[in-house]
Amino acid sequence: TSHQGGYSHDAVVHALQKCGIRHIDTAKRYGCESLLQKAIKESDVKREDLWITTKLWHSDYGYENTKKACLESCERLGVEYLDLYLIHWPDAHVPGKSNREVRAETWRAMEELYERGLCRSIGVSNFLISHLEQLKEDCVITPHVNQVEYHPFQRPQELVDYCRSRDIVFEGYCPLAKGEALTHPSIIQLAKKYGRTPAQICIRWSIQNGIVTIPKSTKAERIQENCKVFDFTIAEDDVEILNGMHDGRHVSWDPSLIV
């Protein structure tokens, strides 16, 4: 789900009931946590079979605010715990305090939520190596996940390698580059070669690169299409073609200017 036309009740129910999807990624920022509660209930999928991720928005950073925001997200989602809770963004926007100070204070609250079992795992989103290094110095628990933009035009391999070296799961959002990848001639050519859609090529490539991949759609037929990526493999030389398309562009936020 996302905040820009990123929610459809029918699509979520369809994804859960018909496609076998069990991982829902949302955020306070997206404004659909309470809508998801209704869709989950309607789907009749048991809570323990779901993996629910939500994110802490920067207006709630800080030790006490973080704990309160987590409970509020749980309430809106109608759950007693979160499978994964992420700090949404490295920039804190808190007057008089450095981003580093606020991130450390916020992370200490996340560690407490994890220790209490309110969050089964905790992580960050859009964090670069510099942000992760600071957190390593300031805090005790290493983030379990770093969720970052990942698609053929934005393949931050140094960050992926860094996360792997520290047992941080790298999760990639925007695998289709907000549609930009679907019209690229090389991706269209590979789609024809494998008898697949450009979206399936991008998602399969991301998975083969070892990335936890979270595509987004509000259309039932697209969700179905995005799921059909486990019955074929892209050859190594074609993976290399896609790897070589990295040009550093962001279709979402660019965190590189944040200290």
Short mmCIF file of C-alpha atoms in Angstrom, two decimals:
data_model
loop_
_atom_site.label_atom_id
_atom_site.label_comp_id
_atom_site.label_asym_id
_atom_site.label_seq_id
_atom_site.Cartn_x
_atom_site.Cartn_y
_atom_site.Cartn_z
CA THR A 1 0.00 0.00 0.00
CA SER A 2 1.08 3.63 -0.29
CA HIS A 3 -0.25 7.12 0.21
CA GLN A 4 -0.64 8.07 -3.45
CA GLY A 5 -3.70 6.19 -4.66
CA GLY A 6 -2.15 3.17 -3.02
CA TYR A 7 -5.18 1.61 -1.39
CA SER A 8 -8.07 -0.45 -2.69
CA HIS A 9 -10.20 -2.50 -0.32
CA ASP A 10 -11.20 -5.01 -3.01
CA ALA A 11 -7.60 -5.44 -4.15
CA VAL A 12 -6.39 -6.23 -0.60
CA VAL A 13 -9.18 -8.76 -0.04
CA HIS A 14 -8.45 -10.34 -3.43
CA ALA A 15 -4.71 -10.50 -2.67
CA LEU A 16 -5.35 -12.27 0.63
CA GLN A 17 -8.13 -14.60 -0.52
CA LYS A 18 -7.14 -15.48 -4.08
CA CYS A 19 -3.40 -14.88 -4.45
CA GLY A 20 -2.02 -16.32 -1.23
CA ILE A 21 -0.38 -13.03 -0.29
CA ARG A 22 0.36 -12.87 3.45
CA HIS A 23 2.65 -9.85 3.76
CA ILE A 24 0.98 -6.44 4.02
CA ASP A 25 3.26 -3.40 4.02
CA THR A 26 1.72 -0.14 5.20
CA ALA A 27 2.60 2.99 7.20
CA LYS A 28 0.96 5.63 9.32
CA ARG A 29 1.89 8.06 6.52
CA TYR A 30 -0.29 6.14 4.04
CA GLY A 31 -3.45 6.73 6.07
CA CYS A 32 -4.91 3.27 5.44
CA GLU A 33 -4.15 1.30 8.61
CA SER A 34 -7.78 1.31 9.80
CA LEU A 35 -8.99 0.45 6.27
CA LEU A 36 -6.67 -2.54 6.29
CA GLN A 37 -8.27 -3.77 9.51
CA LYS A 38 -11.60 -4.04 7.66
CA ALA A 39 -10.06 -5.79 4.65
CA ILE A 40 -8.21 -8.31 6.84
CA LYS A 41 -11.42 -9.12 8.74
CA GLU A 42 -13.32 -9.56 5.49
CA SER A 43 -10.63 -11.85 4.09
CA ASP A 44 -10.99 -14.32 7.00
CA VAL A 45 -7.22 -14.90 7.00
CA LYS A 46 -6.01 -15.58 10.55
CA ARG A 47 -3.82 -12.97 12.19
CA GLU A 48 -1.08 -15.50 12.92
CA ASP A 49 -0.85 -16.31 9.20
CA LEU A 50 -0.17 -12.67 8.28
CA TRP A 51 3.02 -10.63 8.30
CA ILE A 52 2.06 -7.01 8.96
CA THR A 53 4.61 -4.25 8.51
CA THR A 54 3.92 -0.63 9.35
CA LYS A 55 6.13 2.42 9.77
CA LEU A 56 6.72 5.25 12.20
CA TRP A 57 6.41 8.68 10.57
CA HIS A 58 8.89 11.41 11.54
CA SER A 59 6.24 13.50 13.32
CA ASP A 60 6.22 10.72 15.96
CA TYR A 61 9.98 10.35 16.44
CA GLY A 62 11.40 10.50 19.97
CA TYR A 63 11.33 8.02 22.84
CA GLU A 64 7.82 8.47 24.28
CA ASN A 65 6.19 9.45 20.97
CA THR A 66 7.45 6.28 19.29
CA LYS A 67 5.91 3.98 21.89
CA LYS A 68 2.60 5.84 21.72
CA ALA A 69 2.58 5.81 17.89
CA CYS A 70 3.20 2.05 17.84
CA LEU A 71 0.20 1.38 20.08
CA GLU A 72 -1.95 3.69 17.94
CA SER A 73 -0.91 1.87 14.75
CA CYS A 74 -1.75 -1.47 16.40
CA GLU A 75 -5.16 -0.11 17.38
CA ARG A 76 -5.92 1.18 13.86
CA LEU A 77 -4.83 -2.15 12.37
CA GLY A 78 -6.80 -4.11 14.97
CA VAL A 79 -3.78 -6.17 16.04
CA GLU A 80 -2.04 -6.87 19.34
CA TYR A 81 1.45 -6.90 17.83
CA LEU A 82 3.30 -5.94 14.65
CA ASP A 83 5.46 -8.38 12.74
CA LEU A 84 7.74 -5.54 11.66
CA TYR A 85 7.91 -1.88 12.68
CA LEU A 86 10.14 0.47 10.69
CA ILE A 87 11.51 3.97 11.21
CA HIS A 88 10.18 5.40 7.95
CA TRP A 89 12.86 7.93 7.09
CA PRO A 90 16.28 9.04 8.46
CA ASP A 91 15.39 12.75 8.56
CA ALA A 92 13.88 13.74 11.92
CA HIS A 93 12.83 17.41 11.47
CA VAL A 94 13.19 18.09 15.22
CA PRO A 95 14.30 21.67 16.01
CA GLY A 96 17.35 21.91 18.25
CA LYS A 97 18.32 18.24 17.92
CA SER A 98 20.48 16.51 15.36
CA ASN A 99 18.99 13.77 13.21
CA ARG A 100 21.43 11.34 14.79
CA GLU A 101 20.26 12.17 18.34
CA VAL A 102 16.60 11.76 17.42
CA ARG A 103 17.21 8.52 15.52
CA ALA A 104 19.07 7.06 18.52
CA GLU A 105 16.34 8.10 20.96
CA THR A 106 13.67 6.71 18.64
CA TRP A 107 15.57 3.45 18.15
CA ARG A 108 15.85 2.94 21.92
CA ALA A 109 12.04 3.03 22.06
CA MET A 110 11.92 0.55 19.14
CA GLU A 111 14.26 -1.77 21.07
CA GLU A 112 11.93 -1.61 24.06
CA LEU A 113 8.88 -2.37 21.88
CA TYR A 114 10.77 -5.38 20.51
CA GLU A 115 11.77 -6.60 23.98
CA ARG A 116 8.14 -6.31 25.12
CA GLY A 117 6.96 -8.37 22.14
CA LEU A 118 4.80 -5.58 20.72
CA CYS A 119 7.00 -5.71 17.62
CA ARG A 120 8.26 -9.12 16.57
CA SER A 121 10.98 -7.40 14.56
CA ILE A 122 12.18 -3.82 14.13
CA GLY A 123 13.94 -2.05 11.33
CA VAL A 124 14.49 1.08 9.31
CA SER A 125 13.58 2.39 5.89
CA ASN A 126 15.58 4.56 3.48
CA PHE A 127 18.69 4.35 5.69
CA LEU A 128 22.12 4.57 4.08
CA ILE A 129 25.35 3.04 5.38
CA SER A 130 26.23 6.26 7.27
CA HIS A 131 22.87 6.20 9.12
CA LEU A 132 23.26 2.50 9.96
CA GLU A 133 26.81 3.03 11.19
CA GLN A 134 25.65 5.78 13.57
CA LEU A 135 22.87 3.56 14.88
CA LYS A 136 25.39 0.78 15.45
CA GLU A 137 27.44 3.13 17.65
CA ASP A 138 24.45 4.56 19.52
CA CYS A 139 22.26 1.53 20.15
CA VAL A 140 22.22 -2.15 21.13
CA ILE A 141 20.01 -4.07 18.66
CA THR A 142 20.96 -4.14 14.98
CA PRO A 143 17.95 -3.36 12.74
CA HIS A 144 16.43 -6.57 11.42
CA VAL A 145 15.41 -4.97 8.11
CA ASN A 146 16.32 -1.99 5.93
CA GLN A 147 13.59 -1.21 3.38
CA VAL A 148 14.98 0.78 0.47
CA GLU A 149 14.05 1.67 -3.11
CA TYR A 150 15.30 -1.10 -5.43
CA HIS A 151 14.73 -1.54 -9.17
CA PRO A 152 16.87 -1.84 -12.32
CA PHE A 153 17.68 1.90 -12.30
CA GLN A 154 18.38 2.04 -8.55
CA ARG A 155 20.46 -0.93 -7.43
CA PRO A 156 22.49 0.22 -4.41
CA GLN A 157 24.76 -2.84 -4.29
CA GLU A 158 27.18 -1.40 -1.72
CA LEU A 159 24.27 -0.89 0.68
CA VAL A 160 22.92 -4.39 -0.06
CA ASP A 161 26.35 -5.90 0.67
CA TYR A 162 26.71 -3.87 3.85
CA CYS A 163 23.29 -5.01 5.12
CA ARG A 164 24.09 -8.65 4.33
CA SER A 165 27.39 -8.44 6.17
CA ARG A 166 25.48 -7.38 9.29
CA ASP A 167 22.53 -9.79 8.91
CA ILE A 168 20.14 -6.93 8.08
CA VAL A 169 17.47 -8.17 5.65
CA PHE A 170 17.39 -5.92 2.59
CA GLU A 171 13.84 -5.25 1.42
CA GLY A 172 13.20 -3.49 -1.88
CA TYR A 173 10.24 -1.24 -2.64
CA CYS A 174 9.23 0.30 -6.00
CA PRO A 175 10.47 -2.78 -7.94
CA LEU A 176 8.81 -1.43 -11.11
CA ALA A 177 10.29 2.07 -10.64
CA LYS A 178 6.73 3.44 -10.43
CA GLY A 179 6.10 2.12 -13.94
CA GLU A 180 9.22 3.67 -15.50
CA ALA A 181 10.84 0.23 -15.92
CA LEU A 182 7.85 -1.18 -17.81
CA THR A 183 8.53 0.86 -20.95
CA HIS A 184 12.30 0.37 -21.12
CA PRO A 185 13.22 -1.35 -24.43
CA SER A 186 15.62 -3.88 -22.80
CA ILE A 187 13.00 -4.94 -20.25
CA ILE A 188 10.32 -5.22 -22.95
CA GLN A 189 12.74 -7.36 -25.01
CA LEU A 190 13.42 -9.69 -22.05
CA ALA A 191 9.67 -9.94 -21.35
CA LYS A 192 9.14 -11.15 -24.93
CA LYS A 193 12.06 -13.59 -24.67
CA TYR A 194 10.64 -15.22 -21.50
CA GLY A 195 6.97 -14.92 -22.47
CA ARG A 196 6.31 -12.75 -19.41
CA THR A 197 5.26 -9.18 -18.68
CA PRO A 198 7.82 -6.41 -18.00
CA ALA A 199 6.55 -6.27 -14.39
CA GLN A 200 7.21 -9.99 -13.92
CA ILE A 201 10.74 -9.57 -15.30
CA CYS A 202 11.50 -6.75 -12.82
CA ILE A 203 10.07 -8.63 -9.83
CA ARG A 204 11.79 -11.91 -10.74
CA TRP A 205 15.12 -10.09 -11.25
CA SER A 206 14.82 -8.46 -7.83
CA ILE A 207 14.02 -11.82 -6.18
CA GLN A 208 16.93 -13.53 -7.95
CA ASN A 209 19.21 -10.81 -6.58
CA GLY A 210 18.17 -11.98 -3.11
CA ILE A 211 15.96 -9.00 -2.32
CA VAL A 212 12.70 -9.23 -0.34
CA THR A 213 10.53 -7.63 -3.00
CA ILE A 214 7.28 -5.74 -2.34
CA PRO A 215 5.37 -4.65 -5.44
CA LYS A 216 2.28 -2.47 -5.04
CA SER A 217 -0.95 -2.49 -7.01
CA THR A 218 -4.58 -1.58 -6.53
CA LYS A 219 -5.76 -3.81 -9.40
CA ALA A 220 -6.67 -7.45 -8.80
CA GLU A 221 -5.36 -8.63 -12.16
CA ARG A 222 -2.01 -6.89 -11.63
CA ILE A 223 -1.62 -8.43 -8.16
CA GLN A 224 -2.29 -11.83 -9.71
CA GLU A 225 0.31 -11.11 -12.40
CA ASN A 226 2.88 -9.93 -9.82
CA CYS A 227 2.53 -13.25 -7.95
CA LYS A 228 3.30 -15.42 -10.98
CA VAL A 229 7.06 -15.10 -10.75
CA PHE A 230 8.08 -18.37 -9.10
CA ASP A 231 7.81 -20.71 -12.08
CA PHE A 232 10.62 -19.31 -14.22
CA THR A 233 14.24 -18.18 -13.87
CA ILE A 234 16.05 -15.39 -15.65
CA ALA A 235 19.37 -16.58 -17.09
CA GLU A 236 22.51 -15.17 -15.48
CA ASP A 237 23.56 -13.16 -18.54
CA ASP A 238 20.09 -11.55 -18.66
CA VAL A 239 20.30 -10.76 -14.94
CA GLU A 240 23.57 -8.98 -15.76
CA ILE A 241 21.84 -6.94 -18.48
CA LEU A 242 19.32 -5.75 -15.88
CA ASN A 243 22.05 -5.17 -13.28
CA GLY A 244 23.83 -2.97 -15.80
CA MET A 245 20.83 -0.63 -16.12
CA HIS A 246 21.54 1.06 -12.78
CA ASP A 247 21.83 4.81 -13.37
CA GLY A 248 21.26 6.01 -9.81
CA ARG A 249 17.86 7.58 -10.40
CA HIS A 250 15.29 7.69 -7.61
CA VAL A 251 11.57 7.45 -8.30
CA SER A 252 10.87 7.91 -4.61
CA TRP A 253 12.86 9.85 -2.00
CA ASP A 254 16.59 10.44 -2.23
CA PRO A 255 18.05 9.97 1.24
CA SER A 256 21.63 10.84 0.23
CA LEU A 257 21.42 14.46 1.44
CA ILE A 258 20.39 13.52 5.00
CA VAL A 259 23.03 13.43 7.72
#
